[in-house]
Amino acid sequence: FRFVIIADSHGCQDAYPQLLQQALDEQPVFMIHLGDLTRTGTLAQLQKVKQELDNLDLDYFVVPGDHDIASSRDIANFEAVFGYNNYAFEYQGLHFILFNNADTSRPIADPNWLWLQNELDKQLPTLLFMHNPPEHPFLRKHTMEENPAGFKDKETLLALINDYEIKGIFAGEMHMFLKLSLIHISEPTR
């Protein structure tokens, strides 16, 4: 099966319809957006993007980005429009986890870590989707390492996923395609 990943569209009205059409041309079974759907995350901006996505003949899933929470510095607008903060689903034997790590200025709340742990405990081959990549070989900006709270969360995330069968981690925010191997990940121990 085929699915499409989009990131960091920032509510760009000029290019967005073309981007969505390119995604549909791939005939995917669904689409995942890795966040920064909007410029500042106002309720009106999020509602507009959701309406555009709803008009597609395609299932879609979204994870919030830092721009999607910028107007309020919390997840309330995103949750009001999309109905969730974190999300997971299974498709053809794979577990898809969309984890909110959009705000690296504050620690990820304990309930979110517990939710992630419960999803990982399902012991399925997993693909993990988030907005901010855990790390980058030569940049800290736009990663979980950008500030002290995010750096600690990165260490928590890498320690947590080390024990599970994570087949891939997909993140946006960097505005580039880059494939990295996280050397912290070893063979699953569970």
XYZ file of C-alpha atoms in Angstrom:
190
model
C 0.000 0.000 0.000
C 1.018 3.607 -0.426
C 0.525 6.615 1.814
C 1.656 10.220 1.483
C 3.452 12.401 4.016
C 3.203 16.186 3.846
C 4.763 18.703 6.220
C 5.092 22.403 6.853
C 2.572 23.746 4.346
C 2.036 26.805 6.607
C -1.370 27.512 5.081
C 0.301 28.400 1.787
C -2.752 28.884 -0.388
C -0.840 29.242 -3.655
C 1.023 25.944 -3.627
C -1.216 23.878 -1.332
C -3.813 22.808 -3.938
C -1.002 21.640 -6.244
C 0.649 19.799 -3.382
C -2.591 18.045 -2.485
C -3.188 17.117 -6.121
C 0.306 15.643 -6.352
C -0.475 13.616 -3.245
C -3.713 12.332 -4.776
C -1.924 11.459 -8.018
C 0.098 8.907 -6.036
C -3.174 7.077 -5.272
C -2.422 6.700 -1.575
C -4.720 4.979 0.884
C -4.275 7.922 3.287
C -2.197 10.998 3.977
C -0.315 12.122 7.090
C 0.525 15.786 7.633
C 3.462 16.335 10.007
C 2.322 19.724 11.262
C 2.633 23.418 10.576
C -0.583 23.292 8.601
C -1.035 27.018 9.347
C 1.005 30.165 9.905
C -0.088 30.903 13.497
C -2.693 28.301 14.480
C -5.713 30.546 14.877
C -9.039 28.780 15.012
C -9.990 30.258 11.621
C -6.737 29.104 9.986
C -7.056 25.579 11.356
C -10.718 25.374 10.315
C -9.845 26.475 6.775
C -7.142 23.831 6.433
C -9.451 21.164 7.850
C -12.139 22.102 5.334
C -9.613 21.748 2.492
C -8.523 18.357 3.802
C -12.123 17.241 4.318
C -12.821 18.028 0.659
C -10.224 15.487 -0.446
C -11.397 12.022 -1.337
C -8.773 10.649 1.014
C -8.458 9.761 4.676
C -5.948 11.980 6.430
C -4.287 12.301 9.811
C -2.473 15.321 11.207
C 0.004 16.028 13.959
C 0.302 19.578 15.309
C 3.332 21.707 14.525
C 4.724 24.673 16.416
C 2.951 27.120 14.062
C -0.359 25.336 14.728
C -0.112 26.242 18.413
C 1.595 29.634 17.997
C -1.448 31.843 18.595
C -2.304 30.246 21.944
C 0.880 28.331 22.942
C -1.336 25.381 23.726
C -3.114 22.635 21.871
C -6.695 23.892 22.454
C -7.360 25.281 18.956
C -5.884 22.212 17.275
C -7.927 19.855 19.451
C -11.095 21.917 18.874
C -10.715 21.547 15.108
C -9.197 18.076 14.669
C -10.516 16.409 17.818
C -7.268 14.999 19.172
C -3.802 15.812 20.450
C -2.101 12.458 19.811
C -3.526 9.755 17.576
C -2.824 6.144 16.638
C -4.262 3.603 14.245
C -3.410 0.268 12.684
C -3.274 -0.492 8.997
C -2.234 -3.788 7.425
C -0.222 -4.954 10.394
C 1.519 -1.633 11.036
C 0.879 0.634 13.990
C 0.893 4.330 13.077
C 1.522 6.682 15.993
C 1.130 10.453 15.637
C 2.817 12.021 18.668
C 2.565 15.700 19.576
C 5.981 17.202 20.245
C 5.183 20.604 18.701
C 6.094 22.805 21.648
C 9.758 22.297 22.500
C 9.715 25.291 24.867
C 7.920 23.225 27.523
C 8.331 19.635 28.641
C 5.951 17.119 27.109
C 3.268 16.450 29.723
C 3.251 13.128 31.580
C -0.160 12.062 30.183
C 1.314 12.263 26.670
C 4.253 10.051 27.643
C 1.845 7.567 29.239
C -0.297 7.567 26.091
C 2.793 6.888 23.952
C 3.929 4.087 26.262
C 0.490 2.455 26.043
C 0.558 2.648 22.249
C 4.055 1.188 22.065
C 3.040 -1.617 24.432
C 0.787 -3.006 21.691
C 3.939 -4.696 20.381
C 3.309 -4.103 16.688
C 5.767 -2.932 14.053
C 5.443 0.835 14.416
C 5.884 3.992 12.384
C 6.196 7.095 14.549
C 5.194 10.529 13.234
C 5.907 13.854 14.928
C 6.586 17.449 14.036
C 10.060 18.019 15.472
C 12.777 15.486 14.692
C 14.518 14.147 17.791
C 17.926 15.293 16.575
C 20.004 16.316 13.590
C 23.717 15.693 13.026
C 24.686 19.370 12.809
C 21.627 21.489 13.663
C 19.776 21.967 16.941
C 17.276 24.520 15.669
C 13.993 22.943 14.610
C 14.703 19.724 16.524
C 13.790 18.479 19.977
C 17.270 19.646 21.027
C 16.441 23.318 20.412
C 16.168 24.142 24.112
C 16.597 22.414 27.504
C 12.989 21.177 27.820
C 13.070 19.667 24.343
C 16.521 18.178 24.879
C 15.297 16.300 27.960
C 12.216 15.143 26.020
C 14.456 13.889 23.212
C 16.394 11.754 25.686
C 13.125 10.429 27.158
C 11.772 9.614 23.685
C 14.902 7.827 22.522
C 15.109 5.799 25.735
C 11.437 4.853 25.432
C 11.458 3.791 21.791
C 14.698 1.867 22.161
C 12.756 -1.098 23.560
C 10.260 -1.371 20.686
C 10.074 -2.327 17.048
C 10.096 1.154 15.519
C 10.391 0.754 11.752
C 10.711 4.474 11.077
C 10.413 7.933 12.556
C 9.029 10.690 10.358
C 9.252 14.355 11.313
C 8.689 17.689 9.615
C 9.905 21.146 10.661
C 13.288 21.040 8.890
C 11.856 22.032 5.456
C 14.035 19.458 3.742
C 14.179 15.757 3.021
C 16.826 14.046 5.070
C 17.169 10.391 5.964
C 19.070 9.718 9.168
C 19.740 6.692 11.288
C 19.425 7.206 15.017
C 22.348 5.295 16.427
C 20.648 5.252 19.830
C 18.196 2.607 18.646
C 19.186 -0.988 19.174
C 17.357 -4.252 18.588
C 14.048 -4.438 20.498
C 14.399 -5.993 23.933
C 10.720 -6.733 24.491
